[in-house]
Short mmCIF file of C-alpha atoms and ligand atoms in Angstrom, two decimals:
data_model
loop_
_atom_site.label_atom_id
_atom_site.label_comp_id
_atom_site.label_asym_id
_atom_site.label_seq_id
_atom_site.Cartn_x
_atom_site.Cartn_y
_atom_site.Cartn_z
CA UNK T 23 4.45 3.11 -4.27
CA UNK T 24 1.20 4.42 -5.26
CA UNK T 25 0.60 7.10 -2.67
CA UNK T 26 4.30 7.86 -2.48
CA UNK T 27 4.34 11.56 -2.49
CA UNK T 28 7.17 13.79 -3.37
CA UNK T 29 8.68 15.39 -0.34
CA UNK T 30 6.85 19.33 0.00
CA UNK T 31 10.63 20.43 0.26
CA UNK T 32 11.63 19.25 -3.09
CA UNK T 33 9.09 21.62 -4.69
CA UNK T 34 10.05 25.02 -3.09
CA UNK T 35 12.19 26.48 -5.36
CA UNK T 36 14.37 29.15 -3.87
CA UNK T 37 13.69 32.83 -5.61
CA UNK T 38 15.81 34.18 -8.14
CA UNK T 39 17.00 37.05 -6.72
CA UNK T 40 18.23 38.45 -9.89
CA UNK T 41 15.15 38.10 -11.21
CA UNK T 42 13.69 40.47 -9.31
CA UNK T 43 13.03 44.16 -9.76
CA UNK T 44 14.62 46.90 -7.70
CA UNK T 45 10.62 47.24 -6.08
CA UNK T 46 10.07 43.53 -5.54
CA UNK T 47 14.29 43.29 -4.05
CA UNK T 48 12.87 46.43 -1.72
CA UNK T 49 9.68 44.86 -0.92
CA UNK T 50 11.69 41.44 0.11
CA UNK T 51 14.07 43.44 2.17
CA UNK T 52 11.28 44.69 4.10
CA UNK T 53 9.45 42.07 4.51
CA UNK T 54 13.03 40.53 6.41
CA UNK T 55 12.67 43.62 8.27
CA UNK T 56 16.35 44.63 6.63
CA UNK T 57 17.01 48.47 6.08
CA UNK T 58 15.71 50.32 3.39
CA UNK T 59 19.34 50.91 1.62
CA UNK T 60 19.69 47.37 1.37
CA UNK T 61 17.54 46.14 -1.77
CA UNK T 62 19.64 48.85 -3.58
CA UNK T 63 22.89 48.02 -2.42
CA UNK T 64 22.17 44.91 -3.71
CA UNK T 65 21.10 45.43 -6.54
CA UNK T 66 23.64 47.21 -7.92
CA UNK T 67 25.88 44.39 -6.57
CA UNK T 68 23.73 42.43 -9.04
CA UNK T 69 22.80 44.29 -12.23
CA UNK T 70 25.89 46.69 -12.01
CA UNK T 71 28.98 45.35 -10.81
CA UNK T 72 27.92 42.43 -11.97
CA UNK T 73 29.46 39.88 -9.25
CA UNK T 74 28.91 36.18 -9.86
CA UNK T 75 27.77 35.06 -6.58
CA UNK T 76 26.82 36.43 -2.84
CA UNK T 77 30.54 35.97 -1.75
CA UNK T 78 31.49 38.69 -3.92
CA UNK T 79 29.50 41.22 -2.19
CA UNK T 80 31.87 42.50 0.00
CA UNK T 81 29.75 45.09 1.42
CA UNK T 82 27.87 43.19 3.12
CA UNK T 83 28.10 41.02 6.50
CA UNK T 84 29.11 37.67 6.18
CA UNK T 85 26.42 36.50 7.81
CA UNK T 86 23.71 38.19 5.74
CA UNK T 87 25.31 36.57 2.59
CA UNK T 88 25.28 33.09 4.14
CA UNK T 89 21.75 33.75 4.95
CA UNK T 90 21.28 34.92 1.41
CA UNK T 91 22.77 31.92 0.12
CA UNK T 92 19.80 29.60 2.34
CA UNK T 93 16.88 31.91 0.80
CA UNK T 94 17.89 32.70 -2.72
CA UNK T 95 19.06 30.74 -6.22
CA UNK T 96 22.09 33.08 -7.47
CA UNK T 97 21.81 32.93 -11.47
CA UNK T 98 25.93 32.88 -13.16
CA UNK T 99 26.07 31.21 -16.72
CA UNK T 100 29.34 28.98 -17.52
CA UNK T 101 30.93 29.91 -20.20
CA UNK T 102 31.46 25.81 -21.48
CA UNK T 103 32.74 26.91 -25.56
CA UNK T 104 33.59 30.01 -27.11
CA UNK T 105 34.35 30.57 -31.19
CA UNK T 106 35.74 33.75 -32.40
CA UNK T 107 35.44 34.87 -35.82
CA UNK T 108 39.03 35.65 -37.47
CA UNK T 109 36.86 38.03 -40.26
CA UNK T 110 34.95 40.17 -37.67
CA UNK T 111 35.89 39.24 -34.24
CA UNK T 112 32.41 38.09 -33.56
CA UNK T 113 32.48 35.81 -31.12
CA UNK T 114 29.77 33.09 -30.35
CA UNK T 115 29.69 32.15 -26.98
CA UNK T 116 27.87 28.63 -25.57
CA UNK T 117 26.54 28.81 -21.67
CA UNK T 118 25.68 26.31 -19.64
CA UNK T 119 22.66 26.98 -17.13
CA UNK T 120 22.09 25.64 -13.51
CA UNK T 121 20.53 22.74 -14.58
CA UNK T 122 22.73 21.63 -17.38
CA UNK T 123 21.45 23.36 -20.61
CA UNK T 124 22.83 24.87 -22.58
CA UNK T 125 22.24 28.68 -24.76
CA UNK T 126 24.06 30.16 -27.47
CA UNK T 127 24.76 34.17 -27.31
CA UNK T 128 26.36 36.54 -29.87
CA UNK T 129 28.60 39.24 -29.67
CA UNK T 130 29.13 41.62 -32.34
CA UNK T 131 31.18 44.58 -32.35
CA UNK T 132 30.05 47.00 -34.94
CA UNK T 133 31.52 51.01 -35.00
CA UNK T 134 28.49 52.14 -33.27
CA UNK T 135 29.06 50.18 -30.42
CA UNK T 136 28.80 46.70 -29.05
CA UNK T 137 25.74 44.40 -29.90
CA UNK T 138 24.95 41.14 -28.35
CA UNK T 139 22.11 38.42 -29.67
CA UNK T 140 20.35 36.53 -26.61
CA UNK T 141 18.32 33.44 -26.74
CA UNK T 142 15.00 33.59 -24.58
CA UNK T 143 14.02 29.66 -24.32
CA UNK T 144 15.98 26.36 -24.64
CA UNK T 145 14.83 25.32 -27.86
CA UNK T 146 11.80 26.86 -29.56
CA UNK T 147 8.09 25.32 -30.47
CA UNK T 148 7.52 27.44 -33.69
CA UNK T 149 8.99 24.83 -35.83
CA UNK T 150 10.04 27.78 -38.41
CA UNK T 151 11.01 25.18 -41.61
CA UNK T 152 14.69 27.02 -42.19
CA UNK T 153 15.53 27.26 -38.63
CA UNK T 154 18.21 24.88 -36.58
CA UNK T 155 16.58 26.06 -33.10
CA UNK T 156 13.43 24.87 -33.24
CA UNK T 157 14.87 21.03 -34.25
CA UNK T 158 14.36 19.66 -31.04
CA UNK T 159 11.21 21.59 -29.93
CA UNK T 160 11.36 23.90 -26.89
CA UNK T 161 12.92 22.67 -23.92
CA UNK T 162 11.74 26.03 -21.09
CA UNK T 163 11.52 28.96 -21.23
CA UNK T 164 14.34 31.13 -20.01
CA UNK T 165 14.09 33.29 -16.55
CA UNK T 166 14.79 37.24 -16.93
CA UNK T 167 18.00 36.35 -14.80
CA UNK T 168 18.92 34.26 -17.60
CA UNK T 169 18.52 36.75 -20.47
CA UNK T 170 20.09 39.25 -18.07
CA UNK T 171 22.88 36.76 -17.37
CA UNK T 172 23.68 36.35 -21.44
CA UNK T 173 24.53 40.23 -21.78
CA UNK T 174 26.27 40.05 -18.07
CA UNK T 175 28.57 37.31 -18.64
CA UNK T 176 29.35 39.12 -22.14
CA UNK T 177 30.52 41.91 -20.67
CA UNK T 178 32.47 40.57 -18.03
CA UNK T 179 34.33 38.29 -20.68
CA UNK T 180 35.07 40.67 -23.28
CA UNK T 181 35.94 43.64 -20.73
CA UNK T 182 33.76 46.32 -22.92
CA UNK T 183 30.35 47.53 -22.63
CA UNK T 184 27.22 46.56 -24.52
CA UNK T 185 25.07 48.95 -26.03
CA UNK T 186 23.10 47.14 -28.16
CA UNK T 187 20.73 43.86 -27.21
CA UNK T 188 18.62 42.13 -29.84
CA UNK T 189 16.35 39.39 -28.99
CA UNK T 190 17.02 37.15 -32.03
CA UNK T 191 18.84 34.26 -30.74
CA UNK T 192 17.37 30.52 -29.78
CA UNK T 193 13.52 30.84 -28.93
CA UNK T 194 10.66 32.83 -29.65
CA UNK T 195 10.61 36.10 -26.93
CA UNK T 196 7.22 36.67 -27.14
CA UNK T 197 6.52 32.93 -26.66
CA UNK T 198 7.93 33.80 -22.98
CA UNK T 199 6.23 37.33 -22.47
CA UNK T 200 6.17 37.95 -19.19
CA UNK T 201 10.01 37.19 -18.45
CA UNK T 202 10.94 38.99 -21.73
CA UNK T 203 8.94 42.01 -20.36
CA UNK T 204 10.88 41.60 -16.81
CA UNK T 205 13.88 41.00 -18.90
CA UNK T 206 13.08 44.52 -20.53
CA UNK T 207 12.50 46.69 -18.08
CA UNK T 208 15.71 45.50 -15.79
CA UNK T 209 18.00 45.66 -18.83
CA UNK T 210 16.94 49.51 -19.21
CA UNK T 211 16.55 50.04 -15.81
CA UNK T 212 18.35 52.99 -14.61
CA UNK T 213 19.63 51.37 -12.26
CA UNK T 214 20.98 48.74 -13.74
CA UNK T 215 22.98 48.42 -17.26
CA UNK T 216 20.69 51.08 -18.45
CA UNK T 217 20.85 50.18 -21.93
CA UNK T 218 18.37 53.05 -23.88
CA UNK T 219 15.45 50.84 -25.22
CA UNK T 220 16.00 52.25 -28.72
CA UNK T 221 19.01 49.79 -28.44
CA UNK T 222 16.74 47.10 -28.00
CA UNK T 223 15.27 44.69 -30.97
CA UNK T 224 12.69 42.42 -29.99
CA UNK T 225 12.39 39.97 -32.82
CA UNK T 226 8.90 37.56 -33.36
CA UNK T 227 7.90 35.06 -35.80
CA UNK T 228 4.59 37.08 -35.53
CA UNK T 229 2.82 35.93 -32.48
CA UNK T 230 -0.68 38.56 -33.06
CA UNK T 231 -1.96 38.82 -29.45
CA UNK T 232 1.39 38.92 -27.78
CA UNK T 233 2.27 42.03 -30.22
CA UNK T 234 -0.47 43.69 -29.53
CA UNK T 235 0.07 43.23 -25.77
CA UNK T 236 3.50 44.74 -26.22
CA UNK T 237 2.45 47.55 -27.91
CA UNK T 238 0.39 48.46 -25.07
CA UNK T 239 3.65 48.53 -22.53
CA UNK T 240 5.07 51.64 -24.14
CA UNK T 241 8.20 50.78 -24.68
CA UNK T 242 10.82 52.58 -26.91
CA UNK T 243 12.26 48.91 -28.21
CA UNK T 244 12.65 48.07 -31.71
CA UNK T 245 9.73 45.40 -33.06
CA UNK T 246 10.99 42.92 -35.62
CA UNK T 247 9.00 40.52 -37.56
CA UNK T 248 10.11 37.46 -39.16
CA UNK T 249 8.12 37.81 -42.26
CA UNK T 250 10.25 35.51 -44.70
CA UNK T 251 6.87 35.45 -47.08
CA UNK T 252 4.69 37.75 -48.63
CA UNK T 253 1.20 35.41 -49.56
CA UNK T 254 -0.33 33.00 -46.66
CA UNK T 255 0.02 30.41 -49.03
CA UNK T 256 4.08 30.22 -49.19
CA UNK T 257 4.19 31.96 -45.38
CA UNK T 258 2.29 28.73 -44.45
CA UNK T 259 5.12 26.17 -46.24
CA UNK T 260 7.64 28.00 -44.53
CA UNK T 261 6.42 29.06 -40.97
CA UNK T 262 3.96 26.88 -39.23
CA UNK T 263 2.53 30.10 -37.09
CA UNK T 264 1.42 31.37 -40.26
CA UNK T 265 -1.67 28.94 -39.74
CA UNK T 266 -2.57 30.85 -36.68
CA UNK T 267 -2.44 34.47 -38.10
CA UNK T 268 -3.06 35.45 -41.66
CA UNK T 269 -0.45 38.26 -43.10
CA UNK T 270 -3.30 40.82 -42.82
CA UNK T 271 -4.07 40.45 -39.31
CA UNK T 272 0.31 41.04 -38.82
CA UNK T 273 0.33 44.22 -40.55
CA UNK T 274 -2.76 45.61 -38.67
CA UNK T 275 -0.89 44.22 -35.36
CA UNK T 276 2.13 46.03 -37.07
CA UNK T 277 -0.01 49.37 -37.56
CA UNK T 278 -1.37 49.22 -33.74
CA UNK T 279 2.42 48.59 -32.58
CA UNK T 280 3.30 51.66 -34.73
CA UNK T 281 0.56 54.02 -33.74
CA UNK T 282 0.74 52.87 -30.04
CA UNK T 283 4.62 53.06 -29.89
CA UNK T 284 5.73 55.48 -32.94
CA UNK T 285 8.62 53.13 -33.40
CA UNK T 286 8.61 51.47 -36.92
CA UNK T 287 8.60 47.89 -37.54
CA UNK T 288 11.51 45.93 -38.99
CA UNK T 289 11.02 43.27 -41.08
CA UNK T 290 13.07 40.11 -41.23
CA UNK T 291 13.47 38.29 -44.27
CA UNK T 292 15.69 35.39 -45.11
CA UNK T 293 16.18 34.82 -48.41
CA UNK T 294 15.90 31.08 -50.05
CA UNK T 295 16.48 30.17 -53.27
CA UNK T 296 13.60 29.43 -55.03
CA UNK T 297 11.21 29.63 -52.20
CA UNK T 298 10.73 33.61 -51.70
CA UNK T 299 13.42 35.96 -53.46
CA UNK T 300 11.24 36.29 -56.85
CA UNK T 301 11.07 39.84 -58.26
CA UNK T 302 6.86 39.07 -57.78
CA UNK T 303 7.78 38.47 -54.18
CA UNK T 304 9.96 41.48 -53.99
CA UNK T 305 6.82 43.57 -54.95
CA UNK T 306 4.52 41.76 -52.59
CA UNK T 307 6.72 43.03 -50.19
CA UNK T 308 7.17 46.73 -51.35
CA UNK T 309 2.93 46.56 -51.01
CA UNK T 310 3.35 45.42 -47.31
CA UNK T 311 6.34 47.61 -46.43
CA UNK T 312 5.57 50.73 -47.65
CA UNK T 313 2.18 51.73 -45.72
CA UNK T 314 3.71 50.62 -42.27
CA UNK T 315 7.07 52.78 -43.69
CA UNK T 316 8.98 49.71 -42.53
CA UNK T 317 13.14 48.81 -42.50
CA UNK T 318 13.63 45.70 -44.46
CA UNK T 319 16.60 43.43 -43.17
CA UNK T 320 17.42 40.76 -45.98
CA UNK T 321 19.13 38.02 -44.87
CA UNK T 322 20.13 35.26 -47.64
CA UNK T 323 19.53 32.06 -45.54
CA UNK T 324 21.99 30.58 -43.14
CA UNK T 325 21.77 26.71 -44.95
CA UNK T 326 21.41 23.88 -42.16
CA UNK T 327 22.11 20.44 -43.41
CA UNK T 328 18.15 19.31 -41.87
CA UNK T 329 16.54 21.98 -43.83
CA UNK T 330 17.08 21.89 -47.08
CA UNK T 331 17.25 25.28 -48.02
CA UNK T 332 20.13 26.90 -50.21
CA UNK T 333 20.61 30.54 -50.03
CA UNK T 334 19.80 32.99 -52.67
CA UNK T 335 22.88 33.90 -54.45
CA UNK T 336 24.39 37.52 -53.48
CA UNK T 337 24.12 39.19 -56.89
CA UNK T 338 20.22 38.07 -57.08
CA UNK T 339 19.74 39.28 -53.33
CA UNK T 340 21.22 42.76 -54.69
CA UNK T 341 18.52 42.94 -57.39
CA UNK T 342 16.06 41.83 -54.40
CA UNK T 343 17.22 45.12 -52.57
CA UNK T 344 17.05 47.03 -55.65
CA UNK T 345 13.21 46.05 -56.41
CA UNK T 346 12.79 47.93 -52.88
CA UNK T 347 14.72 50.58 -53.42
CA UNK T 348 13.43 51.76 -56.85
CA UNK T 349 9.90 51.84 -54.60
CA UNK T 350 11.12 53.44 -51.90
CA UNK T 351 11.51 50.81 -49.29
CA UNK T 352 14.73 51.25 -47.25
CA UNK T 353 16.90 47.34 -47.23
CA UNK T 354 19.61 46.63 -45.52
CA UNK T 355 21.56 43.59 -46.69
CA UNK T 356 22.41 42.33 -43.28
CA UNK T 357 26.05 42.41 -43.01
CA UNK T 358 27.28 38.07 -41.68
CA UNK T 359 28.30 38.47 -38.60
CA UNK T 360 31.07 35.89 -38.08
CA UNK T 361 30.89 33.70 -41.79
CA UNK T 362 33.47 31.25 -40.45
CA UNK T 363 31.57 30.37 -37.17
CA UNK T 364 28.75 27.98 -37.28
CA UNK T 365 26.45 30.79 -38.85
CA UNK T 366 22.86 30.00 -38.19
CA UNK T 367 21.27 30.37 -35.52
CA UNK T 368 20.75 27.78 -32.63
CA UNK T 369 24.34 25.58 -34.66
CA UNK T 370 26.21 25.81 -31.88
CA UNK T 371 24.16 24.94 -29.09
CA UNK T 372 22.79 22.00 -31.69
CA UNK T 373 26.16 21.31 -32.77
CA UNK T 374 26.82 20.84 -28.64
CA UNK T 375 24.08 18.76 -27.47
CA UNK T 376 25.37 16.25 -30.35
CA UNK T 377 28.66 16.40 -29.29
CA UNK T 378 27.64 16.00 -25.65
CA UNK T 379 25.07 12.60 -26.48
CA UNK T 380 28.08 11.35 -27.90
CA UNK T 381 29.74 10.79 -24.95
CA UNK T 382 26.87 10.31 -22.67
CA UNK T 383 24.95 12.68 -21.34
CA UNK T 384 25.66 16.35 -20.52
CA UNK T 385 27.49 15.80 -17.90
CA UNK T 386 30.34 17.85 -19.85
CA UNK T 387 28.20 20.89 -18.62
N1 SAH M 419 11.73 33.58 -32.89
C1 SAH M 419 12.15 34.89 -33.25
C2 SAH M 419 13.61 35.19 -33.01
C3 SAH M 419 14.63 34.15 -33.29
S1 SAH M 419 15.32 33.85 -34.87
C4 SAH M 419 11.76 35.19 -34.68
O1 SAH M 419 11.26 34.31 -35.35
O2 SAH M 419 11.93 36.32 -35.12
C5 SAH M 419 16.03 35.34 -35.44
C6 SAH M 419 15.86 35.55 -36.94
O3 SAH M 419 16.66 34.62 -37.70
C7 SAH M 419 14.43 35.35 -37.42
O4 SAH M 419 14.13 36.31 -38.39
C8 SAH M 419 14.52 33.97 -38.05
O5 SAH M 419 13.45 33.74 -38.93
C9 SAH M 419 15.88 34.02 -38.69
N2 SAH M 419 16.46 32.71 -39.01
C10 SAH M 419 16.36 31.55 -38.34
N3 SAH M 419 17.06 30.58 -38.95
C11 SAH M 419 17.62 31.15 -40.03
C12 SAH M 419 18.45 30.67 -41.07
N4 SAH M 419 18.84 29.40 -41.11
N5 SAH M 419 18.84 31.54 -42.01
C13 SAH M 419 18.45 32.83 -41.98
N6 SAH M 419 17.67 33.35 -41.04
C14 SAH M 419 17.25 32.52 -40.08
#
């Protein structure tokens, strides 16, 4: 038994086709020797029409899909639960992957268009104090075809398109650069869904090199940080990452994303009772807000029972708001999305996995 060695086959993983760029699809093609058309033919089988498997694309030979099928892992998510709000017709939608996880996704229908929350791993490793995803630790990181697949299988199931994307879901994005950047650039690909990157939020817990790095691809996205405290100190009993990067080496990361990108930074802050919604934290944020001529979101936190957090009442999260508008920092009370649906973030697919143990595995997906 000791020198039993795993079979070479059972550790070539087919490619994920959808994962691929339009240059690496051509590149394939040609290295098959198949004609130049075909990587784009494909793709838009793919990343426009959206089809669900090779079988669907009817343009091409039956014997190039079978073939297709021999080379290539075809990403679909299952749709395995769905809740839709009765207040705002947000729906929350709970996908099962290939190999049996599970993510949750938001839609949100707003006037100026449609906006749908991904997740980017299975679980998360920032172990954020308020936060229901990051319970169980990360599980893996998600494939591009899988973030891709969220906003496909949204758009199939609700019939309209989506114009928005924000990364905020289950998972830390820039925890998983390198598919969030492939992720990125197919999303607004022109030849795909070409969503305009000014549609796009990104949102981190604050990860310093990785925002740095990002600011450096020139993107037109959105950057939002999860600041949630304005002193190291109470950052620190809130957010484990704050032990790896101090506030001030965020806002100069903020200020290098700024002057690299000219997009502003939003900040994200969930407000706890108690913890962080004094009127002295109020004007620690004005102080970091204003030089970066940042968008606050306030969010009064989504309570989960592990937690232990209760939200800041609303009338004390309007006084919040007004510290920052009397100095001239722009907040947004984020509007709930969906009150009656399990709120918080990462509930549902929590919520699920329980539910699944219960009766034995997750074989249910
Ligand atoms: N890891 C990324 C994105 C995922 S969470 C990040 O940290 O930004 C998306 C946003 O929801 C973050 O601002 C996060 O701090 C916040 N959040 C998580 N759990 C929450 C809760 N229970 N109530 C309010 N906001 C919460």
């Amino acid at each position: 038994m000791a020198d039993w060695k795993k079979p070479e086959a059972a550790n070539v993983e087919k490619t994920d086709i959808k994962s691929l760029t339009l240059q690496e699809l051509r590149e394939e093609m040609a290295a098959r020797g198949e004609r130049a058309f075909r990587a784009a033919q494909m793709y838009e089988w793919m990343h426009v029409k959206l089809v669900r498997s090779f079988d669907e694309m009817t343009s091409l030979s039956k014997a190039f899909r079978e073939d297709c099928k021999s080379r290539y892992a075809y990403t679909a998510l299952q749709a395995v639960q769905t809740q839709e709000s009765k207040l705002d017709g947000t729906r929350k939608f709970l996908f099962a992957l290939s190999d049996g996880n599970v993510v949750e996704s938001v839609w949100m229908k707003y006037k100026h268009g449609n906006s749908v929350c991904i997740s980017s791993q299975v679980g998360c490793r920032m172990g954020c104090r308020f936060c229901a995803s990051t319970l169980g630790g990360l599980e893996r990181n998600l494939t591009p075809s899988e973030m891709l697949d969220q906003v496909y299988a949204i758009t199939l199931l609700t019939g309209e398109r989506v114009s928005n994307v924000v990364v905020m879901g289950t998972g830390e994005p820039l925890d998983n650069y390198c598919n969030l950047l492939v992720f990125l650039r197919m999303l607004t690909d022109e030849n795909g869904l070409h969503i305009s990157q000014r549609n796009v939020t990104v949102s981190t817990c604050g990860l310093v090199p990785e925002m740095r790095r990002l600011a450096g691809e020139k993107l037109q996205i959105t950057l939002a940080l999860s600041l949630h405290a304005v002193t190291d100190e109470k950052r620190r009993r809130i957010m484990p990452v704050a032990n790896r990067f101090s506030i001030r080496e965020l806002m100069e990361a903020c200020e290098y994303y700024f002057a690299q990108t000219g997009r502003r930074i939003t900040f994200e802050y969930s407000l706890a009772a108690g913890v962080n919604d004094s009127e002295e934290d109020a004007m620690g944020l004005v102080r970091l807000a204003k030089p970066l001529h940042c968008h606050v979101n306030l969010i009064p936190i989504n309570p989960v029972k592990e937690c232990g957090f209760t939200r800041t009442q609303l009338s004390q999260v309007r006084a919040f708001q007004n510290i920052l508008e009397k100095n001239e920092i722009n907040g947004t009370i984020r509007r709930e999305m969906g009150r009656d649906i399990d709120g918080a973030c990462g509930q549902l697919r929590r919520k699920s996995m329980s539910g699944l143990r219960d009766i034995g595995g997750n074989e249910a997906c």
